[in-house]
mmCIF file with all atom_site columns, C-alpha atoms in Angstrom:
data_model
loop_
_atom_site.group_PDB
_atom_site.id
_atom_site.type_symbol
_atom_site.label_atom_id
_atom_site.label_alt_id
_atom_site.label_comp_id
_atom_site.label_asym_id
_atom_site.label_entity_id
_atom_site.label_seq_id
_atom_site.pdbx_PDB_ins_code
_atom_site.Cartn_x
_atom_site.Cartn_y
_atom_site.Cartn_z
_atom_site.occupancy
_atom_site.B_iso_or_equiv
_atom_site.pdbx_formal_charge
_atom_site.auth_seq_id
_atom_site.auth_comp_id
_atom_site.auth_asym_id
_atom_site.auth_atom_id
_atom_site.pdbx_PDB_model_num
ATOM 1   C CA . LYS A 1 1   ? 0.000   0.000  0.000  1.00 0.00 ? 1   LYS A CA 1
ATOM 2   C CA . ALA A 1 2   ? 1.449   3.364  -0.981 1.00 0.00 ? 2   ALA A CA 1
ATOM 3   C CA . GLY A 1 3   ? 2.275   5.791  1.788  1.00 0.00 ? 3   GLY A CA 1
ATOM 4   C CA . VAL A 1 4   ? 1.357   9.409  2.171  1.00 0.00 ? 4   VAL A CA 1
ATOM 5   C CA . THR A 1 5   ? 2.595   11.480 -0.730 1.00 0.00 ? 5   THR A CA 1
ATOM 6   C CA . GLN A 1 6   ? 3.194   15.198 -0.817 1.00 0.00 ? 6   GLN A CA 1
ATOM 7   C CA . THR A 1 7   ? 3.865   17.501 -3.714 1.00 0.00 ? 7   THR A CA 1
ATOM 8   C CA . PRO A 1 8   ? 5.932   19.376 -4.416 1.00 0.00 ? 8   PRO A CA 1
ATOM 9   C CA . ARG A 1 9   ? 8.852   18.216 -2.304 1.00 0.00 ? 9   ARG A CA 1
ATOM 10  C CA . TYR A 1 10  ? 10.685  21.515 -2.518 1.00 0.00 ? 10  TYR A CA 1
ATOM 11  C CA . LEU A 1 11  ? 9.497   25.020 -3.204 1.00 0.00 ? 11  LEU A CA 1
ATOM 12  C CA . ILE A 1 12  ? 11.059  28.466 -3.302 1.00 0.00 ? 12  ILE A CA 1
ATOM 13  C CA . LYS A 1 13  ? 8.834   31.527 -3.119 1.00 0.00 ? 13  LYS A CA 1
ATOM 14  C CA . THR A 1 14  ? 9.270   35.206 -2.401 1.00 0.00 ? 14  THR A CA 1
ATOM 15  C CA . ARG A 1 15  ? 7.582   37.295 0.229  1.00 0.00 ? 15  ARG A CA 1
ATOM 16  C CA . GLY A 1 16  ? 4.034   38.253 -0.601 1.00 0.00 ? 16  GLY A CA 1
ATOM 17  C CA . GLN A 1 17  ? 3.421   35.316 -2.887 1.00 0.00 ? 17  GLN A CA 1
ATOM 18  C CA . GLN A 1 18  ? 1.005   32.522 -2.142 1.00 0.00 ? 18  GLN A CA 1
ATOM 19  C CA . VAL A 1 19  ? 1.600   28.787 -2.238 1.00 0.00 ? 19  VAL A CA 1
ATOM 20  C CA . THR A 1 20  ? -0.504  25.633 -2.449 1.00 0.00 ? 20  THR A CA 1
ATOM 21  C CA . LEU A 1 21  ? 0.742   22.304 -1.159 1.00 0.00 ? 21  LEU A CA 1
ATOM 22  C CA . SER A 1 22  ? -0.851  18.970 -1.893 1.00 0.00 ? 22  SER A CA 1
ATOM 23  C CA . CYS A 1 23  ? -1.204  15.784 0.113  1.00 0.00 ? 23  CYS A CA 1
ATOM 24  C CA . SER A 1 24  ? -2.530  12.377 -0.904 1.00 0.00 ? 24  SER A CA 1
ATOM 25  C CA . PRO A 1 25  ? -3.292  10.176 2.105  1.00 0.00 ? 25  PRO A CA 1
ATOM 26  C CA . ILE A 1 26  ? -2.845  6.448  2.373  1.00 0.00 ? 26  ILE A CA 1
ATOM 27  C CA . SER A 1 27  ? -5.620  4.694  0.483  1.00 0.00 ? 27  SER A CA 1
ATOM 28  C CA . GLY A 1 28  ? -8.645  4.340  2.741  1.00 0.00 ? 28  GLY A CA 1
ATOM 29  C CA . HIS A 1 29  ? -7.520  6.998  5.184  1.00 0.00 ? 29  HIS A CA 1
ATOM 30  C CA . ARG A 1 30  ? -10.077 9.758  5.595  1.00 0.00 ? 30  ARG A CA 1
ATOM 31  C CA . SER A 1 31  ? -8.350  12.067 8.045  1.00 0.00 ? 31  SER A CA 1
ATOM 32  C CA . VAL A 1 32  ? -5.579  14.406 6.969  1.00 0.00 ? 32  VAL A CA 1
ATOM 33  C CA . SER A 1 33  ? -3.635  16.665 9.298  1.00 0.00 ? 33  SER A CA 1
ATOM 34  C CA . TRP A 1 34  ? -1.102  19.339 8.432  1.00 0.00 ? 34  TRP A CA 1
ATOM 35  C CA . TYR A 1 35  ? 1.893   20.379 10.509 1.00 0.00 ? 35  TYR A CA 1
ATOM 36  C CA . GLN A 1 36  ? 4.606   22.999 10.247 1.00 0.00 ? 36  GLN A CA 1
ATOM 37  C CA . GLN A 1 37  ? 8.094   22.035 11.361 1.00 0.00 ? 37  GLN A CA 1
ATOM 38  C CA . THR A 1 38  ? 10.862  24.609 11.786 1.00 0.00 ? 38  THR A CA 1
ATOM 39  C CA . PRO A 1 39  ? 14.446  24.191 13.064 1.00 0.00 ? 39  PRO A CA 1
ATOM 40  C CA . GLY A 1 40  ? 14.494  23.947 16.820 1.00 0.00 ? 40  GLY A CA 1
ATOM 41  C CA . GLN A 1 41  ? 10.710  23.613 17.021 1.00 0.00 ? 41  GLN A CA 1
ATOM 42  C CA . GLY A 1 42  ? 8.496   20.656 17.395 1.00 0.00 ? 42  GLY A CA 1
ATOM 43  C CA . LEU A 1 43  ? 5.701   19.884 15.051 1.00 0.00 ? 43  LEU A CA 1
ATOM 44  C CA . GLN A 1 44  ? 3.193   22.686 15.118 1.00 0.00 ? 44  GLN A CA 1
ATOM 45  C CA . PHE A 1 45  ? -0.339  21.583 14.308 1.00 0.00 ? 45  PHE A CA 1
ATOM 46  C CA . LEU A 1 46  ? -2.033  23.558 11.550 1.00 0.00 ? 46  LEU A CA 1
ATOM 47  C CA . PHE A 1 47  ? -5.352  21.836 10.955 1.00 0.00 ? 47  PHE A CA 1
ATOM 48  C CA . GLU A 1 48  ? -7.104  18.527 10.462 1.00 0.00 ? 48  GLU A CA 1
ATOM 49  C CA . TYR A 1 49  ? -9.651  17.554 7.849  1.00 0.00 ? 49  TYR A CA 1
ATOM 50  C CA . PHE A 1 50  ? -12.026 14.655 7.905  1.00 0.00 ? 50  PHE A CA 1
ATOM 51  C CA . SER A 1 51  ? -14.693 13.976 5.314  1.00 0.00 ? 51  SER A CA 1
ATOM 52  C CA . GLU A 1 52  ? -14.044 17.352 3.698  1.00 0.00 ? 52  GLU A CA 1
ATOM 53  C CA . THR A 1 53  ? -14.656 19.196 6.968  1.00 0.00 ? 53  THR A CA 1
ATOM 54  C CA . GLN A 1 54  ? -12.120 20.941 9.158  1.00 0.00 ? 54  GLN A CA 1
ATOM 55  C CA . ARG A 1 55  ? -12.195 19.149 12.507 1.00 0.00 ? 55  ARG A CA 1
ATOM 56  C CA . ASN A 1 56  ? -9.446  20.935 14.407 1.00 0.00 ? 56  ASN A CA 1
ATOM 57  C CA . LYS A 1 57  ? -7.398  24.048 13.916 1.00 0.00 ? 57  LYS A CA 1
ATOM 58  C CA . GLY A 1 58  ? -4.119  25.160 15.429 1.00 0.00 ? 58  GLY A CA 1
ATOM 59  C CA . ASN A 1 59  ? -2.983  28.639 16.348 1.00 0.00 ? 59  ASN A CA 1
ATOM 60  C CA . PHE A 1 60  ? -1.952  29.940 12.960 1.00 0.00 ? 60  PHE A CA 1
ATOM 61  C CA . PRO A 1 61  ? -3.104  33.130 11.258 1.00 0.00 ? 61  PRO A CA 1
ATOM 62  C CA . GLY A 1 62  ? -5.825  33.138 8.661  1.00 0.00 ? 62  GLY A CA 1
ATOM 63  C CA . ARG A 1 63  ? -3.198  33.239 5.918  1.00 0.00 ? 63  ARG A CA 1
ATOM 64  C CA . PHE A 1 64  ? -3.001  29.491 6.416  1.00 0.00 ? 64  PHE A CA 1
ATOM 65  C CA . SER A 1 65  ? -5.955  27.609 5.041  1.00 0.00 ? 65  SER A CA 1
ATOM 66  C CA . GLY A 1 66  ? -6.767  24.169 3.767  1.00 0.00 ? 66  GLY A CA 1
ATOM 67  C CA . ARG A 1 67  ? -9.358  21.979 2.224  1.00 0.00 ? 67  ARG A CA 1
ATOM 68  C CA . GLN A 1 68  ? -10.090 18.347 1.591  1.00 0.00 ? 68  GLN A CA 1
ATOM 69  C CA . PHE A 1 69  ? -11.639 16.777 -1.445 1.00 0.00 ? 69  PHE A CA 1
ATOM 70  C CA . SER A 1 70  ? -14.092 13.920 -1.702 1.00 0.00 ? 70  SER A CA 1
ATOM 71  C CA . ASN A 1 71  ? -11.254 11.490 -2.434 1.00 0.00 ? 71  ASN A CA 1
ATOM 72  C CA . SER A 1 72  ? -9.597  12.575 0.861  1.00 0.00 ? 72  SER A CA 1
ATOM 73  C CA . ARG A 1 73  ? -6.774  14.362 -0.894 1.00 0.00 ? 73  ARG A CA 1
ATOM 74  C CA . SER A 1 74  ? -5.982  17.624 0.824  1.00 0.00 ? 74  SER A CA 1
ATOM 75  C CA . GLU A 1 75  ? -4.400  20.935 -0.032 1.00 0.00 ? 75  GLU A CA 1
ATOM 76  C CA . MET A 1 76  ? -3.124  23.696 2.159  1.00 0.00 ? 76  MET A CA 1
ATOM 77  C CA . ASN A 1 77  ? -2.631  27.255 1.052  1.00 0.00 ? 77  ASN A CA 1
ATOM 78  C CA . VAL A 1 78  ? -0.527  30.009 2.501  1.00 0.00 ? 78  VAL A CA 1
ATOM 79  C CA . SER A 1 79  ? -1.188  33.503 1.242  1.00 0.00 ? 79  SER A CA 1
ATOM 80  C CA . THR A 1 80  ? 0.999   36.601 1.536  1.00 0.00 ? 80  THR A CA 1
ATOM 81  C CA . LEU A 1 81  ? 4.062   34.581 2.407  1.00 0.00 ? 81  LEU A CA 1
ATOM 82  C CA . GLU A 1 82  ? 6.430   35.830 5.083  1.00 0.00 ? 82  GLU A CA 1
ATOM 83  C CA . LEU A 1 83  ? 10.052  34.887 5.683  1.00 0.00 ? 83  LEU A CA 1
ATOM 84  C CA . GLY A 1 84  ? 9.000   33.070 8.846  1.00 0.00 ? 84  GLY A CA 1
ATOM 85  C CA . ASP A 1 85  ? 6.847   30.717 6.821  1.00 0.00 ? 85  ASP A CA 1
ATOM 86  C CA . SER A 1 86  ? 9.975   28.930 5.642  1.00 0.00 ? 86  SER A CA 1
ATOM 87  C CA . ALA A 1 87  ? 9.566   25.444 7.054  1.00 0.00 ? 87  ALA A CA 1
ATOM 88  C CA . LEU A 1 88  ? 8.946   21.802 6.384  1.00 0.00 ? 88  LEU A CA 1
ATOM 89  C CA . TYR A 1 89  ? 5.231   21.242 5.948  1.00 0.00 ? 89  TYR A CA 1
ATOM 90  C CA . LEU A 1 90  ? 4.154   17.752 6.857  1.00 0.00 ? 90  LEU A CA 1
ATOM 91  C CA . CYS A 1 91  ? 0.946   15.988 6.074  1.00 0.00 ? 91  CYS A CA 1
ATOM 92  C CA . ALA A 1 92  ? -0.252  12.996 8.069  1.00 0.00 ? 92  ALA A CA 1
ATOM 93  C CA . SER A 1 93  ? -3.158  10.683 7.436  1.00 0.00 ? 93  SER A CA 1
ATOM 94  C CA . SER A 1 94  ? -5.109  8.295  9.603  1.00 0.00 ? 94  SER A CA 1
ATOM 95  C CA . LEU A 1 95  ? -8.048  6.007  9.045  1.00 0.00 ? 95  LEU A CA 1
ATOM 96  C CA . VAL A 1 96  ? -10.506 8.133  10.945 1.00 0.00 ? 96  VAL A CA 1
ATOM 97  C CA . SER A 1 97  ? -10.461 11.238 13.078 1.00 0.00 ? 97  SER A CA 1
ATOM 98  C CA . GLY A 1 98  ? -10.474 10.710 16.771 1.00 0.00 ? 98  GLY A CA 1
ATOM 99  C CA . ALA A 1 99  ? -8.857  9.042  19.670 1.00 0.00 ? 99  ALA A CA 1
ATOM 100 C CA . GLU A 1 100 ? -6.007  6.626  19.371 1.00 0.00 ? 100 GLU A CA 1
ATOM 101 C CA . GLU A 1 101 ? -5.590  6.867  15.659 1.00 0.00 ? 101 GLU A CA 1
ATOM 102 C CA . THR A 1 102 ? -1.997  6.532  14.553 1.00 0.00 ? 102 THR A CA 1
ATOM 103 C CA . GLN A 1 103 ? -0.980  9.168  12.064 1.00 0.00 ? 103 GLN A CA 1
ATOM 104 C CA . TYR A 1 104 ? 1.287   8.283  9.177  1.00 0.00 ? 104 TYR A CA 1
ATOM 105 C CA . PHE A 1 105 ? 3.406   11.056 7.774  1.00 0.00 ? 105 PHE A CA 1
ATOM 106 C CA . GLY A 1 106 ? 4.439   11.982 4.292  1.00 0.00 ? 106 GLY A CA 1
ATOM 107 C CA . PRO A 1 107 ? 7.964   13.137 3.405  1.00 0.00 ? 107 PRO A CA 1
ATOM 108 C CA . GLY A 1 108 ? 6.992   16.786 3.644  1.00 0.00 ? 108 GLY A CA 1
ATOM 109 C CA . THR A 1 109 ? 7.265   19.831 1.445  1.00 0.00 ? 109 THR A CA 1
ATOM 110 C CA . ARG A 1 110 ? 10.204  22.066 2.203  1.00 0.00 ? 110 ARG A CA 1
ATOM 111 C CA . LEU A 1 111 ? 9.238   25.682 1.599  1.00 0.00 ? 111 LEU A CA 1
ATOM 112 C CA . LEU A 1 112 ? 11.797  28.448 1.422  1.00 0.00 ? 112 LEU A CA 1
ATOM 113 C CA . VAL A 1 113 ? 10.562  32.024 1.392  1.00 0.00 ? 113 VAL A CA 1
ATOM 114 C CA . LEU A 1 114 ? 13.049  34.611 0.163  1.00 0.00 ? 114 LEU A CA 1
ATOM 115 C CA . GLY B 2 1   ? -1.772  24.952 28.094 1.00 0.00 ? 1   GLY B CA 1
ATOM 116 C CA . GLU B 2 2   ? -1.021  21.408 27.056 1.00 0.00 ? 2   GLU B CA 1
ATOM 117 C CA . SER B 2 3   ? 2.584   20.680 26.298 1.00 0.00 ? 3   SER B CA 1
ATOM 118 C CA . VAL B 2 4   ? 4.685   17.695 25.574 1.00 0.00 ? 4   VAL B CA 1
ATOM 119 C CA . GLY B 2 5   ? 8.360   18.171 26.246 1.00 0.00 ? 5   GLY B CA 1
ATOM 120 C CA . LEU B 2 6   ? 11.597  16.274 26.152 1.00 0.00 ? 6   LEU B CA 1
ATOM 121 C CA . HIS B 2 7   ? 14.239  16.323 28.879 1.00 0.00 ? 7   HIS B CA 1
ATOM 122 C CA . LEU B 2 8   ? 17.303  16.260 26.609 1.00 0.00 ? 8   LEU B CA 1
ATOM 123 C CA . PRO B 2 9   ? 17.623  17.846 23.185 1.00 0.00 ? 9   PRO B CA 1
ATOM 124 C CA . THR B 2 10  ? 20.614  15.684 22.185 1.00 0.00 ? 10  THR B CA 1
ATOM 125 C CA . LEU B 2 11  ? 21.676  12.226 23.274 1.00 0.00 ? 11  LEU B CA 1
ATOM 126 C CA . SER B 2 12  ? 24.941  10.585 22.239 1.00 0.00 ? 12  SER B CA 1
ATOM 127 C CA . VAL B 2 13  ? 25.397  6.847  22.763 1.00 0.00 ? 13  VAL B CA 1
ATOM 128 C CA . GLN B 2 14  ? 27.998  4.313  21.804 1.00 0.00 ? 14  GLN B CA 1
ATOM 129 C CA . GLU B 2 15  ? 27.017  1.763  19.213 1.00 0.00 ? 15  GLU B CA 1
ATOM 130 C CA . GLY B 2 16  ? 25.780  -1.358 20.947 1.00 0.00 ? 16  GLY B CA 1
ATOM 131 C CA . ASP B 2 17  ? 24.709  0.450  24.096 1.00 0.00 ? 17  ASP B CA 1
ATOM 132 C CA . ASN B 2 18  ? 21.103  0.953  25.113 1.00 0.00 ? 18  ASN B CA 1
ATOM 133 C CA . SER B 2 19  ? 19.467  4.351  24.592 1.00 0.00 ? 19  SER B CA 1
ATOM 134 C CA . ILE B 2 20  ? 16.787  5.923  26.736 1.00 0.00 ? 20  ILE B CA 1
ATOM 135 C CA . ILE B 2 21  ? 14.851  8.916  25.490 1.00 0.00 ? 21  ILE B CA 1
ATOM 136 C CA . ASN B 2 22  ? 12.513  10.632 27.928 1.00 0.00 ? 22  ASN B CA 1
ATOM 137 C CA . CYS B 2 23  ? 9.384   12.668 27.479 1.00 0.00 ? 23  CYS B CA 1
ATOM 138 C CA . ALA B 2 24  ? 7.051   14.513 29.831 1.00 0.00 ? 24  ALA B CA 1
ATOM 139 C CA . TYR B 2 25  ? 3.490   15.499 29.064 1.00 0.00 ? 25  TYR B CA 1
ATOM 140 C CA . SER B 2 26  ? 1.261   17.887 30.937 1.00 0.00 ? 26  SER B CA 1
ATOM 141 C CA . ASN B 2 27  ? -2.278  16.937 29.961 1.00 0.00 ? 27  ASN B CA 1
ATOM 142 C CA . SER B 2 28  ? -3.569  14.381 32.429 1.00 0.00 ? 28  SER B CA 1
ATOM 143 C CA . ALA B 2 29  ? -6.374  13.596 29.989 1.00 0.00 ? 29  ALA B CA 1
ATOM 144 C CA . SER B 2 30  ? -3.861  12.181 27.495 1.00 0.00 ? 30  SER B CA 1
ATOM 145 C CA . ASP B 2 31  ? -4.538  8.521  26.999 1.00 0.00 ? 31  ASP B CA 1
ATOM 146 C CA . TYR B 2 32  ? -2.638  7.599  23.879 1.00 0.00 ? 32  TYR B CA 1
ATOM 147 C CA . PHE B 2 33  ? 1.055   8.056  23.277 1.00 0.00 ? 33  PHE B CA 1
ATOM 148 C CA . ILE B 2 34  ? 3.228   7.530  20.240 1.00 0.00 ? 34  ILE B CA 1
ATOM 149 C CA . TRP B 2 35  ? 6.923   7.623  19.504 1.00 0.00 ? 35  TRP B CA 1
ATOM 150 C CA . TYR B 2 36  ? 8.103   8.749  16.091 1.00 0.00 ? 36  TYR B CA 1
ATOM 151 C CA . LYS B 2 37  ? 11.534  8.648  14.476 1.00 0.00 ? 37  LYS B CA 1
ATOM 152 C CA . GLN B 2 38  ? 12.508  11.293 11.961 1.00 0.00 ? 38  GLN B CA 1
ATOM 153 C CA . GLU B 2 39  ? 15.578  10.865 9.820  1.00 0.00 ? 39  GLU B CA 1
ATOM 154 C CA . SER B 2 40  ? 17.131  13.746 7.977  1.00 0.00 ? 40  SER B CA 1
ATOM 155 C CA . GLY B 2 41  ? 15.066  14.787 4.989  1.00 0.00 ? 41  GLY B CA 1
ATOM 156 C CA . LYS B 2 42  ? 12.173  12.490 5.817  1.00 0.00 ? 42  LYS B CA 1
ATOM 157 C CA . GLY B 2 43  ? 8.854   12.712 7.571  1.00 0.00 ? 43  GLY B CA 1
ATOM 158 C CA . PRO B 2 44  ? 8.327   11.206 11.038 1.00 0.00 ? 44  PRO B CA 1
ATOM 159 C CA . GLN B 2 45  ? 8.005   7.444  11.050 1.00 0.00 ? 45  GLN B CA 1
ATOM 160 C CA . PHE B 2 46  ? 5.825   5.583  13.553 1.00 0.00 ? 46  PHE B CA 1
ATOM 161 C CA . ILE B 2 47  ? 7.860   3.452  15.960 1.00 0.00 ? 47  ILE B CA 1
ATOM 162 C CA . ILE B 2 48  ? 5.593   2.292  18.751 1.00 0.00 ? 48  ILE B CA 1
ATOM 163 C CA . ASP B 2 49  ? 2.524   3.386  20.659 1.00 0.00 ? 49  ASP B CA 1
ATOM 164 C CA . ILE B 2 50  ? 1.036   2.765  24.064 1.00 0.00 ? 50  ILE B CA 1
ATOM 165 C CA . ARG B 2 51  ? -2.365  3.325  25.595 1.00 0.00 ? 51  ARG B CA 1
ATOM 166 C CA . SER B 2 52  ? -2.961  4.627  29.067 1.00 0.00 ? 52  SER B CA 1
ATOM 167 C CA . ASN B 2 53  ? -4.195  1.288  30.341 1.00 0.00 ? 53  ASN B CA 1
ATOM 168 C CA . MET B 2 54  ? -0.675  -0.078 29.912 1.00 0.00 ? 54  MET B CA 1
ATOM 169 C CA . ASP B 2 55  ? 2.616   0.860  31.512 1.00 0.00 ? 55  ASP B CA 1
ATOM 170 C CA . LYS B 2 56  ? 4.947   -1.026 29.202 1.00 0.00 ? 56  LYS B CA 1
ATOM 171 C CA . ARG B 2 57  ? 4.971   -2.161 25.629 1.00 0.00 ? 57  ARG B CA 1
ATOM 172 C CA . GLN B 2 58  ? 7.716   -3.855 23.689 1.00 0.00 ? 58  GLN B CA 1
ATOM 173 C CA . GLY B 2 59  ? 8.534   -3.927 20.031 1.00 0.00 ? 59  GLY B CA 1
ATOM 174 C CA . GLN B 2 60  ? 11.526  -5.031 18.077 1.00 0.00 ? 60  GLN B CA 1
ATOM 175 C CA . ARG B 2 61  ? 14.505  -3.588 20.018 1.00 0.00 ? 61  ARG B CA 1
ATOM 176 C CA . VAL B 2 62  ? 12.276  -0.839 21.410 1.00 0.00 ? 62  VAL B CA 1
ATOM 177 C CA . THR B 2 63  ? 10.341  -0.566 24.639 1.00 0.00 ? 63  THR B CA 1
ATOM 178 C CA . VAL B 2 64  ? 8.050   2.235  25.717 1.00 0.00 ? 64  VAL B CA 1
ATOM 179 C CA . LEU B 2 65  ? 7.374   2.836  29.386 1.00 0.00 ? 65  LEU B CA 1
ATOM 180 C CA . LEU B 2 66  ? 4.514   4.980  30.621 1.00 0.00 ? 66  LEU B CA 1
ATOM 181 C CA . ASN B 2 67  ? 4.259   6.432  34.110 1.00 0.00 ? 67  ASN B CA 1
ATOM 182 C CA . LYS B 2 68  ? 0.902   8.148  34.364 1.00 0.00 ? 68  LYS B CA 1
ATOM 183 C CA . THR B 2 69  ? 1.506   9.200  37.955 1.00 0.00 ? 69  THR B CA 1
ATOM 184 C CA . VAL B 2 70  ? 4.265   11.593 36.950 1.00 0.00 ? 70  VAL B CA 1
ATOM 185 C CA . LYS B 2 71  ? 3.082   12.019 33.357 1.00 0.00 ? 71  LYS B CA 1
ATOM 186 C CA . HIS B 2 72  ? 6.261   10.646 31.876 1.00 0.00 ? 72  HIS B CA 1
ATOM 187 C CA . LEU B 2 73  ? 7.096   8.219  29.126 1.00 0.00 ? 73  LEU B CA 1
ATOM 188 C CA . SER B 2 74  ? 10.323  6.879  27.784 1.00 0.00 ? 74  SER B CA 1
ATOM 189 C CA . LEU B 2 75  ? 11.603  5.081  24.737 1.00 0.00 ? 75  LEU B CA 1
ATOM 190 C CA . GLN B 2 76  ? 14.293  2.494  25.237 1.00 0.00 ? 76  GLN B CA 1
ATOM 191 C CA . ILE B 2 77  ? 16.304  1.277  22.273 1.00 0.00 ? 77  ILE B CA 1
ATOM 192 C CA . ALA B 2 78  ? 18.332  -1.845 22.830 1.00 0.00 ? 78  ALA B CA 1
ATOM 193 C CA . ALA B 2 79  ? 21.736  -2.367 21.202 1.00 0.00 ? 79  ALA B CA 1
ATOM 194 C CA . THR B 2 80  ? 21.668  1.007  19.480 1.00 0.00 ? 80  THR B CA 1
ATOM 195 C CA . GLN B 2 81  ? 22.850  0.949  15.890 1.00 0.00 ? 81  GLN B CA 1
ATOM 196 C CA . PRO B 2 82  ? 24.099  3.713  13.576 1.00 0.00 ? 82  PRO B CA 1
ATOM 197 C CA . GLY B 2 83  ? 20.789  3.486  11.713 1.00 0.00 ? 83  GLY B CA 1
ATOM 198 C CA . ASP B 2 84  ? 19.025  4.582  14.875 1.00 0.00 ? 84  ASP B CA 1
ATOM 199 C CA . SER B 2 85  ? 20.552  8.040  14.559 1.00 0.00 ? 85  SER B CA 1
ATOM 200 C CA . ALA B 2 86  ? 17.619  10.382 14.109 1.00 0.00 ? 86  ALA B CA 1
ATOM 201 C CA . VAL B 2 87  ? 15.351  12.785 15.935 1.00 0.00 ? 87  VAL B CA 1
ATOM 202 C CA . TYR B 2 88  ? 12.790  11.094 18.134 1.00 0.00 ? 88  TYR B CA 1
ATOM 203 C CA . PHE B 2 89  ? 9.446   12.685 18.965 1.00 0.00 ? 89  PHE B CA 1
ATOM 204 C CA . CYS B 2 90  ? 6.905   11.715 21.530 1.00 0.00 ? 90  CYS B CA 1
ATOM 205 C CA . ALA B 2 91  ? 3.286   12.589 20.946 1.00 0.00 ? 91  ALA B CA 1
ATOM 206 C CA . SER B 2 92  ? 0.224   12.481 23.130 1.00 0.00 ? 92  SER B CA 1
ATOM 207 C CA . GLN B 2 93  ? -3.469  12.559 22.503 1.00 0.00 ? 93  GLN B CA 1
ATOM 208 C CA . GLY B 2 94  ? -6.447  12.737 24.812 1.00 0.00 ? 94  GLY B CA 1
ATOM 209 C CA . GLY B 2 95  ? -9.968  11.985 23.794 1.00 0.00 ? 95  GLY B CA 1
ATOM 210 C CA . TYR B 2 96  ? -10.746 13.579 20.468 1.00 0.00 ? 96  TYR B CA 1
ATOM 211 C CA . GLN B 2 97  ? -8.208  16.340 20.838 1.00 0.00 ? 97  GLN B CA 1
ATOM 212 C CA . LYS B 2 98  ? -5.459  16.903 18.323 1.00 0.00 ? 98  LYS B CA 1
ATOM 213 C CA . VAL B 2 99  ? -2.173  15.119 18.745 1.00 0.00 ? 99  VAL B CA 1
ATOM 214 C CA . THR B 2 100 ? 0.489   17.176 20.521 1.00 0.00 ? 100 THR B CA 1
ATOM 215 C CA . PHE B 2 101 ? 4.150   16.602 19.695 1.00 0.00 ? 101 PHE B CA 1
ATOM 216 C CA . GLY B 2 102 ? 7.265   17.229 21.724 1.00 0.00 ? 102 GLY B CA 1
ATOM 217 C CA . THR B 2 103 ? 10.162  19.244 20.365 1.00 0.00 ? 103 THR B CA 1
ATOM 218 C CA . GLY B 2 104 ? 12.281  16.154 19.699 1.00 0.00 ? 104 GLY B CA 1
ATOM 219 C CA . THR B 2 105 ? 15.490  14.556 20.936 1.00 0.00 ? 105 THR B CA 1
ATOM 220 C CA . LYS B 2 106 ? 18.381  14.036 18.558 1.00 0.00 ? 106 LYS B CA 1
ATOM 221 C CA . LEU B 2 107 ? 20.004  10.648 19.018 1.00 0.00 ? 107 LEU B CA 1
ATOM 222 C CA . GLN B 2 108 ? 23.602  10.387 17.841 1.00 0.00 ? 108 GLN B CA 1
ATOM 223 C CA . VAL B 2 109 ? 25.130  6.939  17.673 1.00 0.00 ? 109 VAL B CA 1
ATOM 224 C CA . ILE B 2 110 ? 28.896  6.863  17.961 1.00 0.00 ? 110 ILE B CA 1
ATOM 225 C CA . PRO B 2 111 ? 30.441  3.985  15.966 1.00 0.00 ? 111 PRO B CA 1
#
């Protein structure tokens, strides 16, 4: 069974631009979560989608948004990019949303904002 | 607020020795815990999990211990190998709340 895939793997943008990242969960998984990882920081939760609905949201500004499609694939968008948005963006999928559901991570998209 | 933290940011061990990575959590409602391993350039990889009704769980060369009294868990790696070099994260979840990750411990294996 294929794992979580993320595209693109690497991205370079300039301040003020917007970016869209894509995540395809493991087949059959319906929950997709997004995380931001920066050097020296742990994984910072962005949001979780389940059945095309946002279930949970972290403490990020409204510039960060996401959505999920009927096939469970998910995208996240960051508008008006700032230098501090440079990070590894990780997507994780699980069978369902809720307690005791192991999340499986993709390789991440490394975003560099210049 | 809820936090999951690690006692040591970096741990260096000799190849063949046992490694112990510690983690503290603050949310007493947490009832599910996971350890992840993240190698350079890759996403976190599931290692082992444990539920709050257990205090010990063993996998292949790894053991997780959970002490709910002091809200502490640890990951023990037996006979540490160079391939174990990575950053290790603990994560906790309570009820239907989002998973909370620690900041990570870097394990360096000295050949």
